[in-house]
Amino acid sequence: MKFIDEYRDPALAEKLVKRIERLSTRHVRLMEFCGGHTVAIMRNGIRQLLPPTVEMLSGPGCPVCVTANSDIDKAIALSRLPDVIITTFGDMMKVPGSYSSLQKARAEGADIRIVYSTQDALQISRENPGKSVIFVGIGFETTSPTVAASVLQAKSENIRNFYVLCLLKLCPPVMKALLNLGEIKLDGIVCPGHVSAVIGTHPYQFIPRDYGVGCVVSGFEPLDILLSVAMLVEQIESSKPQVEIAYRRGVKPEGNLKALEMMDKAFEVAGADWRGIGIIPASGLKLRKEYEHFDAEKAFTLKLERVKEAKGCICGAILRGVKTPMDCKLFRKVCFPEHPVGPCMVSSEGACAAYYAYGAD
Ligand code: SF4
């Protein structure tokens, strides 16, 4: 298949592995930030292909996984209000909050509908004028423009029963937070492909400049990832950390200006609560004042119970790259994709789900 097969060519993969082996003279730790990359690495056995000097760690780039229990509790509490329809992407349904999940709330009678785009949610608002339709807005810079577009459209059409529970997060600030935490010494970051298609590469420039850590934006095919690793090892071995793109067919340095403009129109930067890390200043998005009518947290009063974390679940540490799913005592014993204890086992981009699906050493 055009644009797929050439990025899965075994002979080229072997050449890249040999190049990495040749270049790599010392142990390095690279973090693949994005959950999509974790899945691609596990699915294609890339960790096993790499020389022992190259260690790959999973990062916090799974939007469902990093959503804090307190925020999932808010979505569930909103679903229990009268005359409310919750609209959400499917992978949020099974994510456990402190006491329940959206799936359980739906089984108890809440009107919760899975949508495939924010436009679907808007359409449900138009078709149900007597109800309040709330979209659970999770995601990174990839999803944010579509949420922005829905809010701008709702305003232009004067749709008054559409709301967003705005839990959107930004990637560069959490990278900075991880580097500042210093729990793990990183030598390089495989930067997210889809997020970078929106934001470009300029927002990563502080990473080599202030932390001496290289960044390479990667696509999602095996050759994309191997090329990114080779470029990072080259940067490390030559002591020249910089921001590079190994995914030129998807990412431009300036990003997607139209999408950025739309985000800027609807949102302003705010603090956000990240699972396993806590509140990181300026790492999320909230609706600007002129759009706050659409903000579900402002429109509805919620009575929330005390936030509780799942006992024994180490998703937080996995998202910080400090532990792997294999370190969790519940992995494959108590926690399964059908009965997840934590979000990293729910999302298709979660590290635990990827380790479960594709095996792990
Ligand atoms: Fe949490 Fe389950 Fe992953 Fe353990 S295996 S960290 S319980 S999601």
CSV table of C-alpha atoms and ligand atoms in Angstrom, one decimal:
chain,number,residue,atom,x,y,z
A,1,MET,CA,0.0,0.0,0.0
A,2,LYS,CA,1.4,3.4,-1.1
A,3,PHE,CA,2.9,5.4,1.8
A,4,ILE,CA,2.6,2.4,4.1
A,5,ASP,CA,4.7,-0.4,2.7
A,6,GLU,CA,7.8,1.8,2.1
A,7,TYR,CA,7.8,2.6,5.8
A,8,ARG,CA,7.6,-1.1,6.8
A,9,ASP,CA,10.4,-2.4,4.5
A,10,PRO,CA,12.4,-5.0,6.5
A,11,ALA,CA,15.6,-4.4,4.5
A,12,LEU,CA,15.5,-0.7,5.3
A,13,ALA,CA,14.7,-1.4,8.9
A,14,GLU,CA,17.7,-3.7,9.1
A,15,LYS,CA,19.9,-0.9,7.7
A,16,LEU,CA,18.6,1.5,10.2
A,17,VAL,CA,19.2,-0.9,13.1
A,18,LYS,CA,22.8,-1.4,11.9
A,19,ARG,CA,23.3,2.3,11.7
A,20,ILE,CA,22.0,2.7,15.3
A,21,GLU,CA,24.3,-0.1,16.4
A,22,ARG,CA,27.3,1.5,14.7
A,23,LEU,CA,26.5,4.9,16.2
A,24,SER,CA,25.7,3.9,19.7
A,25,THR,CA,28.7,3.8,22.1
A,26,ARG,CA,27.0,4.4,25.4
A,27,HIS,CA,23.8,3.7,27.3
A,28,VAL,CA,21.1,6.3,26.4
A,29,ARG,CA,17.5,6.7,27.6
A,30,LEU,CA,15.0,7.9,25.1
A,31,MET,CA,11.4,8.7,25.9
A,32,GLU,CA,8.7,8.1,23.3
A,33,PHE,CA,6.3,10.7,24.5
A,34,CYS,CA,3.3,9.6,22.5
A,35,GLY,CA,1.1,6.6,23.3
A,36,GLY,CA,0.7,6.0,19.6
A,37,HIS,CA,4.5,5.5,19.4
A,38,THR,CA,4.4,3.1,22.4
A,39,VAL,CA,1.9,1.0,20.5
A,40,ALA,CA,3.9,1.1,17.3
A,41,ILE,CA,7.1,0.2,19.2
A,42,MET,CA,5.5,-2.8,20.9
A,43,ARG,CA,3.6,-4.0,17.9
A,44,ASN,CA,6.7,-4.0,15.7
A,45,GLY,CA,9.1,-5.4,18.3
A,46,ILE,CA,11.3,-2.3,18.0
A,47,ARG,CA,12.7,-2.5,21.6
A,48,GLN,CA,14.0,-6.0,20.8
A,49,LEU,CA,15.6,-4.8,17.6
A,50,LEU,CA,17.5,-2.0,19.2
A,51,PRO,CA,21.0,-2.5,20.7
A,52,PRO,CA,21.1,-2.9,24.6
A,53,THR,CA,22.6,0.6,24.8
A,54,VAL,CA,19.3,2.2,23.7
A,55,GLU,CA,16.6,2.1,26.3
A,56,MET,CA,13.1,3.3,25.3
A,57,LEU,CA,10.7,4.6,28.0
A,58,SER,CA,7.0,5.4,27.6
A,59,GLY,CA,5.9,8.9,28.4
A,60,PRO,CA,2.7,10.7,29.3
A,61,GLY,CA,1.4,11.0,25.7
A,62,CYS,CA,-1.9,9.1,26.1
A,63,PRO,CA,-4.7,11.7,26.7
A,64,VAL,CA,-7.1,9.3,28.4
A,65,CYS,CA,-4.3,8.0,30.7
A,66,VAL,CA,-3.2,11.4,31.9
A,67,THR,CA,-6.8,12.6,32.7
A,68,ALA,CA,-6.9,12.8,36.5
A,69,ASN,CA,-9.5,10.9,38.5
A,70,SER,CA,-10.9,14.2,39.7
A,71,ASP,CA,-11.7,15.1,36.1
A,72,ILE,CA,-13.3,11.8,35.3
A,73,ASP,CA,-15.4,12.2,38.4
A,74,LYS,CA,-16.6,15.5,37.1
A,75,ALA,CA,-17.7,13.9,33.8
A,76,ILE,CA,-19.6,11.2,35.7
A,77,ALA,CA,-21.2,13.7,38.0
A,78,LEU,CA,-22.3,15.8,35.0
A,79,SER,CA,-23.9,12.6,33.5
A,80,ARG,CA,-26.1,12.2,36.5
A,81,LEU,CA,-27.7,15.6,36.2
A,82,PRO,CA,-31.2,15.8,34.9
A,83,ASP,CA,-31.8,16.5,31.2
A,84,VAL,CA,-28.1,16.1,30.4
A,85,ILE,CA,-26.6,14.1,27.4
A,86,ILE,CA,-22.9,13.4,27.7
A,87,THR,CA,-21.0,13.0,24.5
A,88,THR,CA,-17.6,11.4,24.5
A,89,PHE,CA,-15.0,9.5,22.5
A,90,GLY,CA,-15.4,5.8,23.1
A,91,ASP,CA,-12.1,5.2,24.9
A,92,MET,CA,-13.3,7.4,27.9
A,93,MET,CA,-16.2,5.0,28.6
A,94,LYS,CA,-14.3,2.4,30.6
A,95,VAL,CA,-11.9,4.7,32.4
A,96,PRO,CA,-12.4,4.2,36.1
A,97,GLY,CA,-12.8,7.4,38.2
A,98,SER,CA,-12.8,7.4,42.0
A,99,TYR,CA,-16.0,5.4,42.3
A,100,SER,CA,-17.5,4.7,38.9
A,101,SER,CA,-17.0,5.1,35.2
A,102,LEU,CA,-19.0,6.6,32.4
A,103,GLN,CA,-19.9,3.0,31.2
A,104,LYS,CA,-21.3,2.2,34.7
A,105,ALA,CA,-23.2,5.5,34.8
A,106,ARG,CA,-24.7,4.7,31.4
A,107,ALA,CA,-25.8,1.2,32.7
A,108,GLU,CA,-27.4,3.0,35.7
A,109,GLY,CA,-29.5,5.2,33.3
A,110,ALA,CA,-27.4,8.2,32.3
A,111,ASP,CA,-27.7,9.3,28.7
A,112,ILE,CA,-24.1,9.0,27.5
A,113,ARG,CA,-23.4,8.7,23.8
A,114,ILE,CA,-20.2,7.8,22.0
A,115,VAL,CA,-19.3,10.3,19.2
A,116,TYR,CA,-16.6,10.2,16.6
A,117,SER,CA,-16.2,14.0,16.3
A,118,THR,CA,-17.2,17.2,18.0
A,119,GLN,CA,-19.5,17.8,15.0
A,120,ASP,CA,-21.5,14.7,16.1
A,121,ALA,CA,-21.9,16.3,19.5
A,122,LEU,CA,-23.0,19.6,18.0
A,123,GLN,CA,-25.6,17.7,15.9
A,124,ILE,CA,-27.0,16.0,19.0
A,125,SER,CA,-27.4,19.5,20.5
A,126,ARG,CA,-29.4,20.6,17.5
A,127,GLU,CA,-31.6,17.6,17.6
A,128,ASN,CA,-32.2,17.9,21.4
A,129,PRO,CA,-33.0,21.5,22.1
A,130,GLY,CA,-34.6,20.6,25.5
A,131,LYS,CA,-31.5,18.9,26.8
A,132,SER,CA,-28.0,20.1,27.7
A,133,VAL,CA,-25.4,18.3,25.6
A,134,ILE,CA,-21.9,18.2,27.1
A,135,PHE,CA,-18.9,17.1,25.2
A,136,VAL,CA,-16.1,15.6,27.3
A,137,GLY,CA,-13.1,17.4,25.8
A,138,ILE,CA,-10.0,15.4,26.5
A,139,GLY,CA,-6.9,15.4,24.3
A,140,PHE,CA,-3.8,17.3,23.4
A,141,GLU,CA,-3.1,19.8,20.7
A,142,THR,CA,-4.3,17.3,18.1
A,143,THR,CA,-7.8,17.3,19.4
A,144,SER,CA,-8.0,20.9,20.6
A,145,PRO,CA,-8.6,22.5,17.2
A,146,THR,CA,-11.7,20.4,16.6
A,147,VAL,CA,-13.0,21.3,20.0
A,148,ALA,CA,-12.3,24.9,19.3
A,149,ALA,CA,-14.1,24.6,15.9
A,150,SER,CA,-17.2,23.2,17.6
A,151,VAL,CA,-17.3,26.0,20.1
A,152,LEU,CA,-16.9,28.7,17.4
A,153,GLN,CA,-19.6,27.0,15.4
A,154,ALA,CA,-22.0,26.7,18.3
A,155,LYS,CA,-21.5,30.5,18.9
A,156,SER,CA,-22.0,31.4,15.3
A,157,GLU,CA,-25.2,29.2,15.1
A,158,ASN,CA,-26.3,30.5,18.6
A,159,ILE,CA,-26.6,26.9,19.9
A,160,ARG,CA,-27.3,27.5,23.6
A,161,ASN,CA,-27.4,23.9,24.8
A,162,PHE,CA,-23.9,22.8,23.9
A,163,TYR,CA,-21.2,22.7,26.5
A,164,VAL,CA,-17.6,21.4,26.8
A,165,LEU,CA,-16.0,19.9,29.8
A,166,CYS,CA,-12.6,21.3,28.9
A,167,LEU,CA,-9.8,18.9,30.0
A,168,LEU,CA,-7.5,19.7,27.1
A,169,LYS,CA,-3.8,19.5,27.7
A,170,LEU,CA,-0.6,20.8,26.1
A,171,CYS,CA,2.5,18.6,25.5
A,172,PRO,CA,5.6,20.9,25.7
A,173,PRO,CA,4.7,22.0,29.3
A,174,VAL,CA,4.5,18.4,30.6
A,175,MET,CA,7.8,17.6,28.9
A,176,LYS,CA,9.3,20.5,30.8
A,177,ALA,CA,7.7,19.3,34.0
A,178,LEU,CA,9.2,15.8,33.6
A,179,LEU,CA,12.6,17.3,32.9
A,180,ASN,CA,12.3,19.5,35.9
A,181,LEU,CA,11.2,16.6,38.1
A,182,GLY,CA,14.5,14.9,37.3
A,183,GLU,CA,13.3,11.5,38.4
A,184,ILE,CA,14.8,10.0,35.2
A,185,LYS,CA,17.7,11.3,33.3
A,186,LEU,CA,16.6,11.5,29.7
A,187,ASP,CA,19.0,11.8,26.7
A,188,GLY,CA,16.4,12.3,24.0
A,189,ILE,CA,12.7,12.6,23.3
A,190,VAL,CA,10.8,11.1,20.4
A,191,CYS,CA,8.3,13.9,19.9
A,192,PRO,CA,4.7,13.2,19.0
A,193,GLY,CA,3.8,13.2,15.3
A,194,HIS,CA,0.2,14.3,15.3
A,195,VAL,CA,0.6,17.0,18.0
A,196,SER,CA,3.6,18.3,16.1
A,197,ALA,CA,1.6,18.5,12.9
A,198,VAL,CA,-0.4,21.1,14.7
A,199,ILE,CA,2.1,23.0,16.9
A,200,GLY,CA,5.2,22.5,14.6
A,201,THR,CA,8.7,22.2,16.1
A,202,HIS,CA,9.3,25.7,17.6
A,203,PRO,CA,7.6,24.9,21.0
A,204,TYR,CA,10.3,22.2,21.6
A,205,GLN,CA,13.3,24.5,21.1
A,206,PHE,CA,13.6,25.1,24.9
A,207,ILE,CA,14.4,21.3,25.4
A,208,PRO,CA,17.8,21.2,23.7
A,209,ARG,CA,18.6,24.8,24.6
A,210,ASP,CA,17.8,24.6,28.4
A,211,TYR,CA,18.1,20.9,29.1
A,212,GLY,CA,20.6,19.7,26.5
A,213,VAL,CA,18.2,17.0,25.4
A,214,GLY,CA,17.6,16.3,21.8
A,215,CYS,CA,14.1,16.0,20.2
A,216,VAL,CA,13.1,14.2,17.0
A,217,VAL,CA,9.5,14.3,15.7
A,218,SER,CA,8.5,10.9,14.5
A,219,GLY,CA,5.8,9.3,12.4
A,220,PHE,CA,4.1,6.0,13.4
A,221,GLU,CA,5.5,3.4,11.1
A,222,PRO,CA,8.5,1.2,12.1
A,223,LEU,CA,10.9,3.0,9.8
A,224,ASP,CA,9.8,6.4,11.1
A,225,ILE,CA,10.6,5.3,14.7
A,226,LEU,CA,13.9,3.7,13.8
A,227,LEU,CA,15.0,6.7,11.9
A,228,SER,CA,14.0,9.0,14.8
A,229,VAL,CA,16.1,6.8,17.2
A,230,ALA,CA,19.0,6.9,14.8
A,231,MET,CA,18.8,10.7,14.6
A,232,LEU,CA,18.7,11.0,18.4
A,233,VAL,CA,21.6,8.7,18.9
A,234,GLU,CA,23.6,10.7,16.3
A,235,GLN,CA,22.7,13.9,18.2
A,236,ILE,CA,23.8,12.4,21.5
A,237,GLU,CA,27.0,10.9,20.2
A,238,SER,CA,28.0,14.2,18.6
A,239,SER,CA,26.9,16.2,21.6
A,240,LYS,CA,24.7,18.4,19.4
A,241,PRO,CA,21.1,18.3,20.8
A,242,GLN,CA,18.6,19.9,18.6
A,243,VAL,CA,15.0,19.7,17.3
A,244,GLU,CA,14.7,17.7,14.1
A,245,ILE,CA,11.8,16.2,12.1
A,246,ALA,CA,11.9,12.6,10.9
A,247,TYR,CA,8.3,12.9,9.8
A,248,ARG,CA,8.5,15.4,7.0
A,249,ARG,CA,5.4,14.0,5.2
A,250,GLY,CA,3.3,15.0,8.2
A,251,VAL,CA,5.0,17.9,10.1
A,252,LYS,CA,6.2,21.4,9.1
A,253,PRO,CA,8.3,23.5,11.5
A,254,GLU,CA,5.6,26.1,11.7
A,255,GLY,CA,2.8,23.6,12.3
A,256,ASN,CA,-0.7,24.1,11.1
A,257,LEU,CA,-1.3,27.8,11.3
A,258,LYS,CA,-5.1,27.6,10.6
A,259,ALA,CA,-5.5,25.1,13.5
A,260,LEU,CA,-3.4,27.2,15.8
A,261,GLU,CA,-5.4,30.3,15.0
A,262,MET,CA,-8.6,28.5,15.8
A,263,MET,CA,-7.3,27.3,19.1
A,264,ASP,CA,-6.1,30.7,20.0
A,265,LYS,CA,-9.5,32.2,19.2
A,266,ALA,CA,-11.4,29.8,21.5
A,267,PHE,CA,-8.9,29.0,24.3
A,268,GLU,CA,-6.5,30.5,26.7
A,269,VAL,CA,-3.7,28.7,28.5
A,270,ALA,CA,-4.5,27.5,32.1
A,271,GLY,CA,-3.2,25.0,34.7
A,272,ALA,CA,-4.2,21.4,34.2
A,273,ASP,CA,-4.3,18.3,36.5
A,274,TRP,CA,-2.1,15.5,35.1
A,275,ARG,CA,-2.4,11.9,36.5
A,276,GLY,CA,0.7,11.0,38.4
A,277,ILE,CA,2.1,14.5,38.2
A,278,GLY,CA,-0.5,16.9,39.6
A,279,ILE,CA,-1.3,20.4,38.6
A,280,ILE,CA,1.1,21.8,36.1
A,281,PRO,CA,0.8,25.6,35.5
A,282,ALA,CA,0.1,26.6,31.9
A,283,SER,CA,-0.2,23.0,30.7
A,284,GLY,CA,-3.9,23.0,29.7
A,285,LEU,CA,-6.5,25.0,27.8
A,286,LYS,CA,-9.7,26.7,29.1
A,287,LEU,CA,-12.3,28.6,27.1
A,288,ARG,CA,-11.8,32.3,26.7
A,289,LYS,CA,-14.2,34.6,28.6
A,290,GLU,CA,-16.3,35.3,25.5
A,291,TYR,CA,-17.0,31.6,25.1
A,292,GLU,CA,-17.4,30.7,28.8
A,293,HIS,CA,-21.1,30.2,28.3
A,294,PHE,CA,-20.0,26.8,26.7
A,295,ASP,CA,-17.9,25.8,29.7
A,296,ALA,CA,-19.7,22.9,31.5
A,297,GLU,CA,-17.8,23.6,34.7
A,298,LYS,CA,-19.2,27.1,34.8
A,299,ALA,CA,-22.7,26.2,33.7
A,300,PHE,CA,-23.4,23.4,36.1
A,301,THR,CA,-22.9,23.1,39.9
A,302,LEU,CA,-21.4,19.8,40.9
A,303,LYS,CA,-21.2,18.1,44.2
A,304,LEU,CA,-18.1,15.9,44.1
A,305,GLU,CA,-17.0,13.2,46.5
A,306,ARG,CA,-13.4,12.9,47.7
A,307,VAL,CA,-11.1,11.8,45.0
A,308,LYS,CA,-9.8,8.2,45.4
A,309,GLU,CA,-7.0,6.5,43.4
A,310,ALA,CA,-7.2,2.8,42.5
A,311,LYS,CA,-5.2,0.8,45.1
A,312,GLY,CA,-2.1,-0.8,43.6
A,313,CYS,CA,-2.3,1.0,40.3
A,314,ILE,CA,1.0,2.6,39.2
A,315,CYS,CA,-0.3,4.4,36.1
A,316,GLY,CA,1.1,7.7,37.4
A,317,ALA,CA,4.7,6.3,37.7
A,318,ILE,CA,4.4,4.7,34.3
A,319,LEU,CA,3.3,8.0,32.7
A,320,ARG,CA,6.3,9.7,34.2
A,321,GLY,CA,8.6,7.0,32.7
A,322,VAL,CA,9.7,5.9,36.2
A,323,LYS,CA,8.1,2.4,36.0
A,324,THR,CA,6.8,0.1,33.3
A,325,PRO,CA,3.6,-2.0,33.3
A,326,MET,CA,5.8,-5.0,34.2
A,327,ASP,CA,6.5,-3.4,37.6
A,328,CYS,CA,2.7,-3.3,38.4
A,329,LYS,CA,1.7,-6.2,40.7
A,330,LEU,CA,-1.8,-6.1,39.2
A,331,PHE,CA,-0.7,-6.3,35.5
A,332,ARG,CA,-2.2,-9.5,33.9
A,333,LYS,CA,-3.3,-10.8,37.3
A,334,VAL,CA,-6.1,-8.4,38.3
A,335,CYS,CA,-6.0,-5.8,35.6
A,336,PHE,CA,-7.0,-6.7,32.1
A,337,PRO,CA,-8.4,-4.7,29.1
A,338,GLU,CA,-11.9,-6.1,29.9
A,339,HIS,CA,-11.6,-5.2,33.6
A,340,PRO,CA,-9.2,-2.3,33.8
A,341,VAL,CA,-8.1,-1.1,37.2
A,342,GLY,CA,-6.4,2.1,35.8
A,343,PRO,CA,-6.6,4.1,32.6
A,344,CYS,CA,-3.3,2.9,31.1
A,345,MET,CA,-5.1,-0.5,30.5
A,346,VAL,CA,-8.2,1.1,29.0
A,347,SER,CA,-6.9,3.3,26.2
A,348,SER,CA,-5.7,1.8,23.0
A,349,GLU,CA,-2.7,4.1,23.4
A,350,GLY,CA,-2.1,3.2,27.1
A,351,ALA,CA,1.2,1.6,27.9
A,352,CYS,CA,-0.4,-1.2,29.9
A,353,ALA,CA,-2.8,-2.0,27.1
A,354,ALA,CA,0.1,-2.0,24.6
A,355,TYR,CA,2.2,-4.3,26.8
A,356,TYR,CA,-0.8,-6.6,27.3
A,357,ALA,CA,-1.6,-6.8,23.6
A,358,TYR,CA,1.9,-7.2,22.2
A,359,GLY,CA,3.7,-9.0,25.0
A,360,ALA,CA,6.5,-7.7,27.1
A,361,ASP,CA,9.8,-8.8,28.4
B,1,SF4,FE1,-2.8,0.5,36.6
B,1,SF4,FE2,-3.6,-1.9,35.5
B,1,SF4,FE3,-1.5,-0.6,34.5
B,1,SF4,FE4,-1.3,-1.7,36.9
B,1,SF4,S1,-1.6,-2.8,34.9
B,1,SF4,S2,-0.6,0.3,36.3
B,1,SF4,S3,-3.4,-1.4,37.7
B,1,SF4,S4,-3.6,0.1,34.5
